[in-house]
């Protein structure tokens, strides 16, 4: 899209890029920037729920990183929430961003009908062109109930029988298609007009944007220049009104000519300003234009006679006499009213042909009696024919009632938001509990509606680990029930963190001191044996932190591992549990039973899976396993190159040599590693054949190649 500088010398409204510098820039406007009323967000929430469902709206909120919130129409929220909601809706629904913003604009117009704002929009004019000219005035009307509203400006630059050129200006950016959606829906819903809107130009700066639209529609209400229009009925012989009478009728009016010089001022306004150099001064030097968002020029003023103007007195020393008077120290209890409110004038610009000047027919913009006190205006100064007195007096009571209602609604909203946050926290805790019991992948399937039976699956290769707490039976016999529970709790606290580190599945913790872990199930992976091996080594290393509740000393574990196939799935409905079935589970349990304290016992398949990895396993021998017969088993020595691995291999080599010499009745009862619960007291280790002997020696020698310390140790 081409961006071009608009010509300020054109006979239409000047809207140059740098014209933002003369738009409202007061501190109050900067402070309120960046907030939108909740009604805009509530319209989006209402129609997304209605058109797509509550689940989609929840997904959109999550994607937009917006917490559960009850949108209150009179409460303000960050501007960026609107953009975030639009982007999140694009992501969830797969629509283009401009289409989503167009949809949001349509939603807002439809939602306005719920608050009876449709009456204001319907009565803005007889036809659509009148509505376009009245948009800014409609915004001004709504500002009485939404005082913090930072509304955009809409100016009809030119029009013809087939449509018009509309200028949209705002301190916000990114809402072009949101506005298009509103304009199209208003035309269709309130005036039965089909309008085609084209963006002719869009200029974006740090202070906002202005967009030029071409609106194509049947503009029947347009009367070309030169054609006879509606005229008033008056008595031609009636004498012209004097200027003194005019200023009495409009005591707050301000009159300036084409050179923007002030040539007249109402009596009450002159008394309030108390400045001698007002007449003859430039109106732009004395006043700044707050609304509409255009340059304060003669051309713009002439073109916008149907738009409400709002100006602010620039001088800081407004009514110094008033501020130094006793009113300044008027008391509210013990607090002094030292705050000073700058004078704001609001009204209409009307061109007076006989004077060749524009009269700003206005009244002070006052919200309540406090504003009058701060500004120095009295009820006697206000007109009676324009209801300005009634607005102030009624506004005082309405503001109080509205403030009370808003406080109640805000408190109610805050309570609901707190409840929703607690609900989210409880839901998260529930999900964490379910995920810890069933694993996240299985829990997600169940939440999506999958039947528990569908979770049953055959896994061709997984690695199962059983860990037994040595002397746990003694604790159960000698300790109290609470000490037994304390011991189990200690195990889970220490071991669960390690299991989480390796992303493995803890199947269960049995009451007899057995801790069961599985790798490769339910989330399949190729390195399941390596993960379980790393876990086993850390379990042995951290067993010392599991304290015996009776003696206070650290404990030891006995571990067995096996690799094979299993069938796994959800069992039970009342208390569902993800269980593993198959001979692999039994074999892993047998390896633990036939293991030694502080050691990790492996089967042949598990040893084969670890070949070529960073883990080293040493041949133990052939043992007779209950229900399995004779099996070749191995010890997991540790990681390749680790000092702890070398120490374990030295011990295993000494045990092997002593067994060959027949020097010990139980060759595994060395270095105080074993106790009365040692499994090797009850099993037989068969002599190694030549092939087994060769395999064992090659494994051990590979660990000590180049290790002079070991050679010296053997020589001694």
XYZ file of C-alpha atoms in Angstrom:
716
model
C 0.000 0.000 0.000
C 1.399 3.390 -1.012
C 1.931 5.947 1.759
C 1.818 9.569 0.658
C 1.865 12.981 2.353
C -1.492 14.760 2.159
C -1.429 18.332 0.921
C -2.140 20.811 3.717
C -3.067 23.515 1.174
C -6.048 21.539 -0.099
C -9.440 23.219 0.489
C -10.520 20.169 2.517
C -9.299 19.166 5.964
C -5.540 19.246 6.528
C -4.301 15.867 7.785
C -0.541 15.875 7.316
C 1.636 13.245 8.993
C 3.005 15.787 11.454
C -0.458 17.064 12.358
C -0.464 14.676 15.318
C 1.717 17.199 17.083
C -1.199 19.555 17.460
C -3.694 16.957 18.560
C -4.567 16.606 22.236
C -1.431 16.038 24.231
C -2.459 16.847 27.784
C -1.207 14.712 30.646
C -4.680 13.328 31.274
C -4.884 12.031 27.711
C -1.460 10.437 27.895
C -2.341 8.851 31.207
C -5.525 7.252 29.880
C -3.918 5.979 26.720
C -3.597 2.234 26.392
C -6.853 1.206 28.086
C -10.152 -0.006 26.635
C -13.510 -0.455 28.292
C -14.597 -3.994 29.096
C -17.651 -3.720 26.861
C -15.456 -4.205 23.781
C -13.938 -7.383 25.214
C -17.283 -8.624 26.483
C -18.696 -8.405 22.946
C -15.898 -10.661 21.662
C -16.385 -13.152 24.486
C -20.161 -13.283 23.978
C -20.096 -14.001 20.243
C -17.129 -16.396 20.206
C -18.927 -18.460 22.843
C -22.157 -18.240 20.865
C -20.648 -18.974 17.432
C -17.860 -21.419 18.320
C -18.483 -22.669 21.853
C -17.102 -22.150 25.349
C -14.160 -24.515 24.798
C -12.918 -22.451 21.849
C -13.128 -19.272 23.937
C -11.101 -20.924 26.724
C -8.522 -22.016 24.157
C -8.353 -18.466 22.766
C -7.806 -17.043 26.265
C -5.000 -19.529 26.918
C -3.353 -18.763 23.574
C -3.600 -15.020 24.303
C -2.060 -15.543 27.778
C -5.052 -13.793 29.367
C -6.207 -15.207 32.719
C -9.809 -16.098 33.419
C -11.488 -12.733 33.833
C -15.024 -11.386 34.050
C -15.126 -8.390 31.716
C -17.005 -5.472 33.281
C -18.426 -2.929 30.781
C -17.299 0.123 32.818
C -13.874 -1.237 33.761
C -10.824 -0.626 31.564
C -8.344 -3.258 30.341
C -5.031 -3.045 28.410
C -5.232 -2.259 24.697
C -2.853 -5.077 23.850
C -5.409 -7.618 25.074
C -7.520 -6.887 21.995
C -4.587 -7.512 19.648
C -3.584 -10.628 21.589
C -7.142 -11.971 21.388
C -7.206 -11.350 17.628
C -3.893 -13.176 17.099
C -4.993 -16.037 19.349
C -8.292 -16.340 17.455
C -6.320 -16.485 14.185
C -4.229 -19.304 15.611
C -7.198 -21.279 16.975
C -9.638 -20.805 14.078
C -7.074 -20.585 11.280
C -8.405 -17.263 9.930
C -6.528 -14.201 8.680
C -5.898 -11.393 11.181
C -7.836 -8.787 9.154
C -10.836 -11.125 8.928
C -10.771 -11.643 12.691
C -10.630 -7.895 13.400
C -13.512 -7.400 10.940
C -15.475 -10.041 12.865
C -14.662 -8.355 16.202
C -15.995 -5.026 14.885
C -19.223 -6.683 13.766
C -19.575 -8.355 17.164
C -19.294 -5.011 18.947
C -22.102 -3.386 16.954
C -24.389 -6.378 17.549
C -23.484 -6.406 21.224
C -24.296 -2.685 21.604
C -27.953 -3.564 21.137
C -27.867 -5.387 24.497
C -27.053 -2.062 26.206
C -29.613 -0.012 24.226
C -26.854 1.897 22.435
C -28.559 0.851 19.200
C -31.140 3.599 19.820
C -28.398 6.225 19.767
C -26.983 4.771 16.565
C -30.387 4.518 14.864
C -31.301 8.100 15.767
C -27.960 9.620 14.789
C -29.489 10.687 11.449
C -32.170 10.033 8.889
C -29.735 8.208 6.638
C -26.265 6.693 6.645
C -24.483 9.920 5.599
C -25.959 11.697 8.628
C -24.740 8.867 10.839
C -21.187 9.217 9.477
C -21.227 12.942 10.273
C -22.516 12.256 13.776
C -20.092 9.509 14.865
C -17.909 11.893 16.858
C -20.985 13.410 18.517
C -22.226 9.933 19.437
C -18.858 9.287 21.074
C -19.210 12.523 23.028
C -22.637 11.419 24.259
C -21.286 8.055 25.390
C -18.422 9.765 27.225
C -20.877 10.883 29.920
C -21.200 7.246 31.033
C -17.646 6.265 30.012
C -15.501 9.264 31.060
C -12.167 7.496 30.461
C -13.021 6.656 26.866
C -10.335 7.645 24.363
C -12.465 7.629 21.247
C -11.132 8.030 17.695
C -12.145 10.817 15.326
C -14.220 10.356 12.150
C -14.408 13.151 9.590
C -16.304 13.106 6.300
C -13.800 14.816 4.011
C -15.945 14.828 0.860
C -19.026 13.086 -0.472
C -21.027 12.483 -3.611
C -24.088 10.558 -4.731
C -22.223 7.231 -4.658
C -20.506 7.545 -1.288
C -17.911 9.561 0.592
C -14.310 9.875 1.707
C -14.015 9.221 5.448
C -10.966 10.064 7.564
C -10.365 7.923 10.643
C -7.805 9.059 13.216
C -6.839 7.368 16.459
C -4.041 7.212 18.990
C -4.266 3.417 18.667
C -2.837 1.414 15.789
C -3.886 -1.900 14.281
C -7.667 -1.333 14.467
C -8.344 -0.383 10.840
C -10.324 -3.509 10.002
C -12.040 -3.435 13.386
C -13.434 -0.027 12.384
C -14.403 -1.328 8.926
C -16.415 -4.100 10.577
C -18.244 -1.547 12.743
C -19.024 0.785 9.810
C -20.321 -2.027 7.614
C -22.475 -3.543 10.341
C -23.988 -0.162 11.334
C -24.905 0.506 7.692
C -26.530 -2.893 7.326
C -28.230 -3.171 10.718
C -29.533 0.378 11.283
C -29.892 1.902 7.804
C -30.385 -1.139 5.513
C -27.477 0.038 3.355
C -24.840 -2.168 1.750
C -21.501 -0.388 1.868
C -18.189 -1.338 0.256
C -15.179 0.076 2.110
C -11.712 0.480 0.599
C -8.575 1.632 2.435
C -7.093 4.395 0.258
C -4.256 5.347 2.573
C -2.981 4.406 6.012
C -0.355 6.425 7.861
C 1.074 5.093 11.112
C 3.285 7.119 13.451
C 4.477 6.778 17.014
C 1.484 8.816 18.183
C -1.188 6.859 16.361
C -2.591 6.503 12.863
C -4.885 8.112 10.339
C -6.632 6.149 7.639
C -8.445 7.357 4.537
C -11.450 5.230 3.555
C -13.581 5.287 0.438
C -17.143 4.262 1.363
C -19.204 3.219 -1.661
C -22.955 3.258 -0.989
C -26.228 4.760 -2.210
C -25.897 8.273 -0.749
C -29.469 9.441 -1.310
C -29.378 12.075 1.413
C -26.563 14.016 -0.223
C -27.450 17.485 -1.636
C -24.747 18.830 -4.004
C -23.429 22.329 -3.499
C -25.631 24.941 -5.233
C -28.836 22.951 -5.047
C -31.677 24.243 -2.913
C -31.836 22.599 0.464
C -33.957 23.044 3.567
C -34.275 26.690 4.667
C -35.678 28.199 7.822
C -38.756 30.451 8.007
C -38.227 33.944 9.393
C -39.640 37.492 9.262
C -37.514 39.467 6.759
C -38.423 42.845 8.320
C -37.212 41.777 11.763
C -34.190 43.886 12.888
C -30.750 42.280 13.125
C -29.584 41.216 16.569
C -26.910 43.320 18.287
C -23.583 41.769 19.258
C -24.128 42.786 22.902
C -27.392 40.822 22.919
C -25.678 37.854 21.276
C -23.001 37.686 23.976
C -25.662 37.882 26.671
C -27.440 34.920 25.097
C -24.196 32.955 24.890
C -22.129 34.074 27.918
C -19.405 31.477 27.314
C -19.058 31.906 23.529
C -15.830 32.751 21.739
C -15.693 34.456 18.320
C -12.654 34.416 15.985
C -12.107 35.356 12.341
C -10.374 33.704 9.379
C -6.976 34.843 10.696
C -7.726 32.880 13.884
C -7.799 36.144 15.868
C -10.260 36.438 18.775
C -12.695 39.300 18.110
C -15.320 38.642 20.772
C -15.971 36.796 24.019
C -18.987 36.119 26.243
C -19.190 38.013 29.493
C -19.004 35.034 31.833
C -16.037 33.587 29.959
C -14.212 36.914 30.076
C -14.858 37.211 33.821
C -13.552 33.693 34.384
C -10.390 34.126 32.288
C -9.581 37.599 33.676
C -7.024 38.366 30.995
C -6.684 41.765 29.321
C -4.952 40.550 26.157
C -7.638 38.061 25.100
C -9.221 40.203 22.332
C -6.881 40.365 19.362
C -4.859 37.344 20.432
C -4.573 34.170 18.383
C -7.117 31.590 19.457
C -4.498 28.833 19.020
C -2.193 30.667 21.469
C -4.889 30.883 24.100
C -6.600 27.543 23.581
C -5.578 24.036 22.516
C -7.944 21.767 20.603
C -8.728 18.488 22.345
C -11.427 17.244 19.989
C -11.749 16.472 17.136
C -8.297 15.056 16.411
C -7.315 17.596 13.739
C -5.188 20.723 13.483
C -6.846 23.799 14.926
C -7.089 25.703 11.625
C -9.720 27.838 9.949
C -10.189 25.289 7.155
C -10.796 22.424 9.555
C -13.140 24.517 11.689
C -15.261 25.469 8.672
C -15.494 21.850 7.510
C -16.457 20.455 10.901
C -19.376 22.643 11.939
C -21.474 19.522 12.626
C -18.890 18.043 14.991
C -18.605 18.742 18.703
C -15.470 20.692 19.592
C -13.650 20.600 22.900
C -10.943 23.173 23.703
C -8.726 23.752 26.736
C -7.450 27.055 28.084
C -3.665 27.076 27.732
C -2.785 29.633 30.406
C -1.560 28.238 33.728
C -2.563 31.370 35.675
C -6.283 30.909 35.087
C -8.217 32.861 37.686
C -5.295 33.572 39.987
C -7.531 35.900 41.901
C -9.909 33.034 42.451
C -7.117 30.675 43.483
C -5.798 33.202 45.996
C -9.234 33.790 47.451
C -10.869 32.024 50.340
C -12.344 29.441 47.963
C -8.895 27.957 47.525
C -8.825 26.983 51.164
C -12.338 25.569 51.250
C -12.252 22.583 53.501
C -13.474 19.011 53.073
C -13.087 17.887 56.643
C -9.390 18.456 57.357
C -8.244 18.340 53.714
C -7.742 21.560 51.731
C -8.988 21.800 48.149
C -5.689 22.866 46.632
C -6.166 20.886 43.388
C -6.723 23.044 40.322
C -8.799 21.939 37.343
C -7.997 23.460 33.960
C -10.898 25.029 32.089
C -12.470 22.906 29.343
C -15.063 24.303 26.920
C -17.344 22.102 24.881
C -19.700 23.093 22.089
C -20.239 23.723 18.385
C -18.487 25.915 15.828
C -20.970 28.014 13.778
C -20.019 30.344 10.955
C -21.715 33.782 11.099
C -21.749 35.152 7.581
C -22.503 38.750 8.581
C -19.447 38.836 10.849
C -17.264 36.668 8.580
C -16.271 34.853 11.748
C -16.854 31.604 13.605
C -18.649 31.604 16.934
C -17.735 28.816 19.310
C -21.053 28.319 21.131
C -19.962 26.445 24.223
C -20.374 25.782 27.916
C -17.790 24.690 30.494
C -17.273 20.942 30.628
C -18.138 20.074 34.234
C -18.849 16.686 35.763
C -19.985 17.622 39.249
C -19.863 20.281 41.946
C -16.232 19.500 42.758
C -15.253 20.469 39.203
C -17.099 23.769 39.623
C -15.277 24.507 42.845
C -11.875 23.774 41.332
C -12.568 25.767 38.173
C -14.141 28.786 39.886
C -17.521 28.594 38.147
C -20.807 29.192 39.974
C -24.321 28.000 39.188
C -25.257 31.634 38.563
C -22.792 31.689 35.647
C -24.406 28.749 33.831
C -27.214 29.045 31.312
C -30.674 27.809 32.112
C -31.837 27.289 28.523
C -29.156 24.702 27.695
C -29.675 22.558 30.821
C -26.038 22.960 31.867
C -27.183 23.594 35.445
C -29.302 20.458 35.472
C -26.466 18.384 34.038
C -24.118 19.418 36.831
C -26.633 18.918 39.626
C -27.949 15.654 38.211
C -24.425 14.522 37.431
C -23.456 14.929 41.080
C -26.064 12.398 42.183
C -25.654 10.130 39.143
C -21.887 10.083 39.559
C -22.270 9.045 43.179
C -24.756 6.296 42.317
C -22.675 5.141 39.357
C -19.506 5.085 41.436
C -21.227 2.989 44.104
C -22.597 0.569 41.487
C -19.209 0.276 39.816
C -17.520 -0.393 43.156
C -19.995 -3.193 43.853
C -19.565 -4.621 40.366
C -15.779 -4.376 40.594
C -15.785 -6.138 43.967
C -18.052 -8.841 42.573
C -15.817 -9.222 39.532
C -12.723 -9.413 41.705
C -14.352 -12.136 43.802
C -15.224 -14.150 40.689
C -11.705 -13.713 39.310
C -10.249 -14.946 42.614
C -12.591 -17.936 42.483
C -11.563 -18.681 38.890
C -7.903 -18.466 39.851
C -8.499 -20.899 42.711
C -10.379 -23.151 40.289
C -7.469 -23.043 37.843
C -5.051 -23.843 40.668
C -7.195 -26.764 41.841
C -7.558 -27.999 38.254
C -3.791 -27.817 37.774
C -3.177 -29.718 41.015
C -5.693 -32.344 39.896
C -3.984 -32.658 36.499
C -0.557 -32.933 38.152
C -1.866 -35.717 40.393
C -3.410 -37.592 37.466
C -0.262 -37.136 35.370
C 1.878 -38.506 38.201
C -0.382 -41.556 38.499
C -1.028 -42.292 34.823
C 1.626 -40.272 32.916
C 0.641 -37.213 30.917
C 0.220 -38.940 27.551
C -2.245 -41.488 28.964
C -4.057 -38.865 31.068
C -4.482 -36.640 27.997
C -6.041 -39.510 26.060
C -8.510 -40.194 28.853
C -9.420 -36.485 29.097
C -10.124 -36.478 25.363
C -12.683 -39.227 25.925
C -10.701 -42.351 25.008
C -11.898 -45.539 26.671
C -9.552 -47.050 29.269
C -9.450 -50.295 27.295
C -8.035 -48.418 24.288
C -4.927 -47.572 26.331
C -3.938 -51.249 26.499
C -0.980 -51.844 24.215
C 1.831 -54.355 23.623
C 5.382 -52.981 23.904
C 7.978 -55.225 22.181
C 10.929 -53.943 24.200
C 11.062 -52.060 27.495
C 13.416 -52.086 30.464
C 12.055 -52.794 33.951
C 13.859 -51.947 37.205
C 13.100 -53.272 40.686
C 14.804 -51.719 43.702
C 14.616 -53.184 47.201
C 15.452 -51.335 50.411
C 17.873 -53.570 52.331
C 16.845 -54.391 55.908
C 13.353 -52.983 55.339
C 11.902 -56.123 56.982
C 13.889 -55.298 60.146
C 12.387 -51.793 60.159
C 8.884 -53.250 59.848
C 9.587 -55.653 62.733
C 11.380 -53.297 65.125
C 9.873 -49.919 64.240
C 6.480 -48.360 64.834
C 3.902 -48.041 62.010
C 4.697 -44.338 61.669
C 8.402 -45.109 61.320
C 7.630 -47.565 58.514
C 5.514 -44.949 56.733
C 8.256 -42.375 57.320
C 10.797 -44.676 55.702
C 8.623 -45.205 52.599
C 7.977 -41.458 52.380
C 11.707 -40.816 52.572
C 12.294 -43.229 49.687
C 9.711 -41.573 47.460
C 11.009 -38.053 48.195
C 14.568 -39.014 47.248
C 13.852 -41.347 44.332
C 10.903 -39.596 42.652
C 13.080 -36.576 41.792
C 15.616 -38.848 40.088
C 12.893 -40.644 38.120
C 11.527 -37.291 36.939
C 15.019 -36.264 35.855
C 15.287 -39.275 33.509
C 11.673 -38.907 32.243
C 10.826 -42.487 33.253
C 7.609 -43.993 34.541
C 7.417 -44.990 38.187
C 5.003 -47.896 38.185
C 4.510 -48.206 41.916
C 6.082 -48.198 45.376
C 5.217 -51.402 47.156
C 4.755 -51.596 50.888
C 7.512 -54.178 51.263
C 10.222 -51.695 50.264
C 10.196 -52.395 46.508
C 10.391 -49.497 44.058
C 9.466 -50.273 40.430
C 10.361 -48.135 37.390
C 9.843 -48.723 33.658
C 11.603 -47.245 30.625
C 10.067 -47.130 27.133
C 6.492 -47.298 28.403
C 3.983 -45.707 27.932
C 6.092 -43.240 25.918
C 8.216 -45.324 23.583
C 11.923 -44.526 23.200
C 14.984 -46.309 21.816
C 17.353 -45.532 24.706
C 15.166 -46.973 27.457
C 17.935 -49.286 28.740
C 20.460 -46.425 28.988
C 17.985 -44.236 30.862
C 17.126 -46.970 33.347
C 20.834 -47.787 33.802
C 21.602 -44.153 34.618
C 18.686 -44.115 37.016
C 19.877 -47.308 38.743
C 23.360 -45.873 39.343
C 21.897 -42.724 40.900
C 19.543 -44.783 43.073
C 22.509 -46.694 44.483
C 24.463 -43.480 44.992
C 21.564 -41.653 46.703
C 20.490 -44.548 48.916
C 22.654 -43.099 51.691
C 20.177 -40.155 51.895
C 17.355 -42.568 52.721
C 17.668 -42.737 56.503
C 16.832 -45.706 58.666
C 14.156 -44.271 61.014
C 15.389 -46.451 63.857
C 19.177 -46.008 63.644
C 19.321 -42.791 61.607
C 22.008 -44.316 59.356
C 21.897 -44.273 55.571
C 20.534 -47.338 53.827
C 21.426 -49.531 50.857
C 19.420 -50.778 47.892
C 19.451 -53.951 45.865
C 18.537 -53.496 42.193
C 17.603 -55.818 39.343
C 16.960 -54.961 35.668
C 15.587 -56.845 32.673
C 14.696 -55.903 29.096
C 11.809 -57.556 27.257
C 8.220 -57.196 26.087
C 5.204 -56.228 28.194
C 1.520 -55.456 27.852
C 0.423 -52.229 29.573
C -2.817 -50.339 30.073
C -5.329 -48.803 32.470
C -6.808 -51.223 34.992
C -9.780 -50.360 37.179
C -12.484 -47.677 37.054
C -12.901 -46.572 40.646
C -9.160 -46.186 41.235
C -7.605 -46.522 37.756
C -3.947 -47.508 37.583
C -1.562 -47.946 34.688
C -0.192 -51.468 35.073
C 2.419 -53.625 33.305
C 1.953 -57.332 32.652
C 4.232 -60.030 31.306
C 7.178 -62.285 32.083
C 9.542 -59.309 31.777
C 8.158 -57.918 35.043
C 8.672 -61.240 36.841
C 12.213 -61.639 35.493
C 13.213 -58.123 36.590
C 11.858 -58.905 40.062
C 13.938 -62.129 40.138
C 17.067 -60.126 39.232
C 16.456 -57.876 42.224
C 15.949 -60.866 44.510
C 19.251 -62.403 43.348
C 21.172 -59.121 43.478
C 23.500 -57.835 46.220
C 23.293 -54.714 48.419
C 24.709 -51.730 46.580
C 24.758 -53.553 43.226
C 22.727 -53.616 40.008
C 21.917 -57.035 38.566
C 21.264 -57.373 34.802
C 19.950 -60.092 32.525
C 21.539 -61.034 29.203
C 18.988 -59.037 27.110
C 19.561 -55.942 29.234
C 23.339 -56.388 28.932
C 22.975 -56.647 25.141
C 21.028 -53.375 25.012
C 23.825 -51.595 26.882
C 26.594 -52.833 24.587
C 28.252 -49.996 22.725
C 26.886 -47.346 25.094
C 28.604 -45.391 27.837
C 27.607 -48.019 30.398
C 29.822 -50.984 31.312
C 28.449 -54.320 32.526
C 30.609 -57.172 33.885
C 29.777 -60.856 33.555
C 28.691 -62.347 36.884
C 28.146 -65.991 35.965
C 25.374 -68.496 35.467
C 22.828 -68.668 38.270
C 19.763 -70.779 38.909
C 16.683 -68.484 38.926
C 13.390 -69.630 40.405
C 10.901 -70.321 37.644
C 13.467 -69.473 34.943
C 16.187 -72.070 35.281
C 19.825 -71.286 34.546
C 20.522 -67.737 33.359
C 23.593 -65.740 32.377
C 23.600 -62.503 34.403
C 25.774 -59.395 34.723
C 26.671 -56.597 37.123
C 26.270 -52.974 36.020
C 29.654 -51.522 36.961
C 28.980 -47.914 35.959
C 29.861 -45.442 33.220
C 32.905 -45.927 31.055
C 35.965 -44.116 32.443
C 34.378 -43.147 35.766
C 36.484 -43.661 38.892
C 33.593 -45.393 40.650
C 33.434 -47.863 37.736
C 37.120 -48.743 38.174
C 36.636 -49.299 41.895
C 33.705 -51.629 41.254
C 35.697 -53.565 38.627
C 38.621 -54.021 41.057
C 36.224 -55.514 43.587
C 34.678 -57.788 40.961
C 38.123 -58.916 39.771
C 39.256 -59.758 43.306
C 36.040 -61.703 43.864
C 36.612 -63.614 40.637
C 40.210 -64.499 41.577
C 39.271 -65.640 45.083
C 36.413 -67.731 43.718
C 38.832 -69.480 41.336
C 41.159 -70.167 44.248
C 38.218 -71.405 46.359
C 39.430 -69.278 49.292
C 36.031 -68.177 50.512
C 32.899 -70.070 51.216
C 30.820 -67.148 49.998
C 32.972 -65.223 47.500
C 30.604 -62.272 47.425
C 30.762 -61.450 51.134
C 33.673 -58.974 50.789
C 34.513 -55.451 52.039
C 31.527 -55.468 54.367
C 29.231 -55.129 51.388
C 26.872 -57.886 52.523
C 24.747 -58.655 55.530
C 22.417 -61.333 56.706
C 19.885 -60.453 54.011
C 22.406 -60.962 51.204
C 20.797 -62.926 48.411
C 24.047 -64.735 47.583
C 23.727 -66.718 50.814
C 20.912 -68.573 49.112
C 22.066 -68.922 45.479
C 24.770 -70.890 43.679
C 27.240 -69.326 41.235
C 28.409 -71.937 38.723
C 32.015 -72.120 37.583
C 32.750 -70.184 34.427
C 33.548 -72.063 31.262
C 36.409 -70.980 29.044
C 34.224 -68.705 26.944
C 32.737 -67.002 29.991
C 36.181 -66.677 31.560
C 37.526 -65.005 28.445
C 34.594 -62.588 28.254
C 35.032 -61.585 31.906
C 38.770 -60.992 31.637
C 38.446 -58.983 28.425
C 35.851 -56.751 30.054
C 37.922 -56.143 33.193
C 41.177 -55.647 31.314
C 39.557 -53.035 29.076
C 38.902 -50.982 32.183
C 42.477 -51.114 33.498
C 44.465 -50.793 30.269
C 47.240 -48.301 30.962
C 46.362 -48.082 34.627
C 49.722 -48.402 36.371
C 48.084 -48.158 39.755
C 46.162 -51.339 39.136
C 49.234 -53.161 37.858
C 51.138 -52.196 40.989
C 48.224 -53.338 43.126
C 48.174 -56.747 41.401
C 51.975 -57.125 41.745
C 51.753 -56.560 45.459
